[in-house]
Each structure stands twice: as structure tokens, then as C-alpha cells.
Amino acid sequence: MSGNDVAGGAVAEVKTYEVRTYGCQMNVHDSERLSGLLEDAGYVRAPEGTGEGEADVVVFNTCAVRENADNRLYGNLGRLAPMKARRPGMQIAVGGCLAQKDRDTIVKKAPWVDVVFGTHNIGKLPVLLERARVQEEAQVEIAESLEAFPSTLPTRRESAYAAWVSISVGCNNTCTFCIVPALRGKEKDRRPGEILAEVEALVAEGVSEITLLGQNVNAYGSDMGDREAFSKLLRACGAIEGLERVRFTSPHPRDFTDDVIAAMAETPNVMPQLHMPLQSGSDTVLKAMRRSYRQERYLGIIEKVRAAIPHAAITTDIIVGFPGETEEDFEQTLHVVREARFAQAFTFQYSKRPGTPAAEMDDQIPKEVVQARYERLVALQEEISWEENKKQVGRTLELMVAEGEGRKDDATHRLSGRGADNRLVHFTKPDEPVRPGDVVTVEVTYAAPHHLLAEGPVLGVRRTRAGDAWEKRTAAEAAKPAGVLLGLPKVGVPAPLPAATTGCGCD
């Protein structure tokens, strides 16, 4: 749906865009950049409620780590084909990991696609769209290596109080189930000064929470030959005035060293929360996965973190049914779950990732066996999550008020927020107005497996610069409903860790 703006007698066409995102946190943050690039080029985000195929440009930011990723993409592209045929000028672009992998195949299977671009050259999207429009033929451009660190690109972040900050891209690991290194390349680190300058700029705009993001975030520094670079970065973030919360995702047990634990414990604004992917509790399966740690090493990390940060909430990723996994192997995973007592686990049924060594392994586990094991794991973790959440009842917590986290908040007259340990808490709406980004103090009165309730009156409200930034942004968007750029870098909120149906579980 295109609009026309009349100014000084001239009619300027305004083109709308939509970005559809699949996959992990990296893709979510890349989509923020794609939105920023398009808005920098004069496009505006299609208003909420715009029907499928009504935006002038539809961008698919794809994931390639699931077995049916291509089926999902081509199904969506197929639905858009007749709509595009009816609307001359509409354009479709496909980027991300699947585009990096399949390249020319996409245009052969879906010749109505206008642009295909990869993970290394997302900054080229506006140029490629214009070239496709002028030349009236599909533009396929896949770079083999990173052209520029993506954080230099304009970004349209999704909220005013929290933001992703990329510290590295790519991965040097060779896990047999993961195709990410082949598609995103070897690890490339940003210089610490660039990262801290971005964080300081975000804080100046009102952001009070940042999440440091990398495919293997705690391997940061391998590019620079500094094994303690990540712990130094955490401590440096602690010195930034106005930055209230620092998180990071996702680390790898191989690179998780004692200096990082010390930095977490000794830096007040680094939150008592850790997402530490396990994948399997069996040493045999970990070896087949090419995971460079074993059960004893993993549980040792958990023990050290708990000793240094007693209230830390630890979450994980687990894959069930990896090729060759025996019942004994699976029991070892259940053993680690019982010992580690995760606050939450993102559980995945193994599925073949095309192009990975694991997809060619013998002894693929029958679907019904994988399903049965998966259900047993989920039941155990639900029980543990509930028990761990019940320990929170009676505690007084400071919550950062969240936007869009409580789907039933309107019906229950509640608001939602995240505690320091990232647990989701629904709380009674106070008499005085509070905004996303503000901080409230509550007492937990009830625990469910995936959330907490604070049903009593709010004990305190602290209005913050982050809440001011949310209010300012909301007012600006009300004045100009379609996407607004607020300067560089942009502000936003990290999405929750991906659910089992969309996350890659690669870390």
C-alpha cells in the first residue's frame, strides 16, 4: 500500500516495507538494521494491520538451521506470488542464512523474487532493490566475507529502554549439528572502544539495559589475542554512568573462564543471569557433536557461578535425539538437568541441518523415540522450573517495566516486568502511572513454572530516563505513525531468547 505526500505542489511517493524475521537473536538484530537501512533510504514501515502482500517491499530475513527452513520460505514466497503479479512495483527480497546457503536456487525456485543478499552484505539491500527496479531483473549478491561490521549501519530498534549491542560476528567452532560458521564466517571482533562508544551513545538516548551479543560471546578477544577481553569489557560497562543492566548471550562452556565469573560477581550492573548452552549431558554425544567440554567441566562452571552469585538464574539449550544417542546418553542429560537446576531450558528435538556433518551420520534416532524423550525432558524441567520459581515467593524484587511481555495484562489489570535475573513477573498496576523502562519494587506472592506474580500493592515506583525515552518515542510515533528514525545508534529491546520452534540452539 503506497501513499502520496503532497508538499509544495509536488507529489512524493512513500513506499512501505515489511521485514519478516526467522531464527536466532543475530537475525532479530540484523532485522533491526534492515529496517534502519530501508528507513534511511526513504521507506516507511507498513502500518500495523497491513494485510499480507500490501507492503511495497517485503524482506525475508531467513534462518537455515532447521530441516524445513526452505519449505517454510518457499511456502511464504508462493503465497506472495499472485499478490505481486497484481501489484506492479512491489518487490520481494530474501536475505539471511538461507540466502547465504542457497544463493541462485532461490531465484530459480521463485523467479518473482527481486533481490537475494547474504549475511555479510546486508548494507547493500537498498542499492540492490533500486538496481532491480531499474534493470527489471533479479539481483543476487552474496559476499563471501564481512564487508563492514554491521553495527556501523543505521538501525531501527524496537524499544526505547533496552538494546542489543553486537560485540562479534561469526563463530570459530565446528559443532557437527550447526551450519552457522559456514554461513556467518569466522569470528570477527569489534574493537572495545567502538563497543563502549555505542553503549555510551545508547545510554545518552535513554537506554538503561544492554545485551552484549555474539555467536560465541565469551570467545570475544580471540581476534585480538586477549583471552580476558570479555571480562574486561563487562567491567568497562560497569563504569558507564546511567547503564543499569548488562546482560550477554550466548556464551560457550569451552571459553567460560574464571575471570568472567569474577567480573559478573564484582560488577554491580552485570545481571545475575546466565544462559549457558548444554546441548547434551552425555560425554559420548558431546564428543560426536564436537563440543569441546564434558559433563564434569559443565557442572563445574555451574557450581562456580552459583558460589560467586548465589541468586543467579541459569538457563540453557538442550538437543534431544542427536544421532547415536542411546537411552543411557539421554539419562545423562536428565542427570545434568537435575544437578544444574536450570531456571528454564530451551529444548529442541534434533532435526537434520542440511550441510552439517550430523545430517550424514548413521543411527538417526526414530521420530517417536525422540518425541518420547523430549516429553520426559520437558516434564522434568517444568517441575524444576516451578520449584526454583517457588523459592522466589516472598522476595522483594526490582523490576524493569516491560512492553508487550504480558499478553493477559489488560484483562487482569496487571503490568509486566523483568527482575535482575530476567525472570518475568506480572504485578498489580499501581495507582500512579508507570512506563516501560521505569523501575518498580514488588513482593512476589505466587510462582508458576514460567512466570511470577506480585499480587499485592507496588512497594515503590522509580521514574527513569529510560521511561522518559519511551514516552518521547511514543509521542513521536503517534505524530508520525509509520516508522520513525531517531538518530544513530537507535534504541531498542532485545527479544526474549528464541523459543524451541525458531531458535537454532547453535551456541
C-alpha angles and dihedrals in degrees: 000000000000124000133203125224117201115210126163091344093304122114114221118191115227114206121205129215140198126198118201114198130202128178139014137357090275090061092047090054092043088055090055087056093047089053090049092050093050093047090047086055092053103266121129127213113261108254118258110272094034108149124245111281095014097106115092092228124031116190123193113202100196140203123212103188099090123077094236098040093114093047090054092050096047091046090056092044090050092056090052096049098083091042091053091048089056094047115057110205096032112129134201124201129187121200140152133063099329090050090051090051103040101034109161093016091076095060091044092053095037108025091176090072111107103195136025118185134166141229094270100053108039088135089071095065099101092046092048092049091052092046091050090050094050098040093038093222136098118276117214115184121164119173117210094213139020112290097192132351103269095228087075089068125092112266133201102205120199103230142022104233109049136033145187114238116193114218097174143003130211130024136249096203124104103209107172094226096050131083096180098102090054091052103036098032133221119334115281118187129208118229112262092238092057092050094048091046089055092048091049091049091050092049089050088057092052104270111145101175128050132180116207107221133203138140085243100009100183093052084072109134098040088109090054100039094244114125092188096048093109096052089046089052091052091051091047090054087054090063095056109106114229095022104120104173133032122185133166139201142227118004127177121228091228092064099034103115135182093253089062091052090050092049091050092049096044101042108080097206094049102098124237092245131106132183105200115175113223102174092181138005093212118097089208093054093042088055091050089049090051090237105158098219135063135218095271093052092048095050089045090059091050091050092050093048091050092049092052097037109026096183095047115135109218122199131180150184121241130186117207123201102022110175111284095015108151128200088258090053090051091049088057089057090051088049092055091047090054092047098043095043095206118207086222138351128207102216125199132190106224113254127176114267105208110238096025126114091236091062089064097045121117122240099047106186118247114254094240091054092049091048093051093049091046091054091050091050093048091049092051094046092047089055092049094044090053093047092049092047091050087061087065094062110112094021120125110229138186110225129194104222109243133210120231097354098116111061092185097041095108093052094045096040090236137126127214135226144164125249122221089267089053095249113150114242126187111205138184112271107251124227093246117068118261127188134206106277094033118114125235131187116222141164117235112236105170139024131209124178094263105024145021131229129218101192098169126082117294109263097210144354124210116191110213143194086249090059089048089052091050091050092049093048092047091052091049092050091048088056091047108022099189116076118309126202113214101190133276128338099024127218127241150143125259112238117237116271107286118271120243093264095058110021121097099218088212102136 
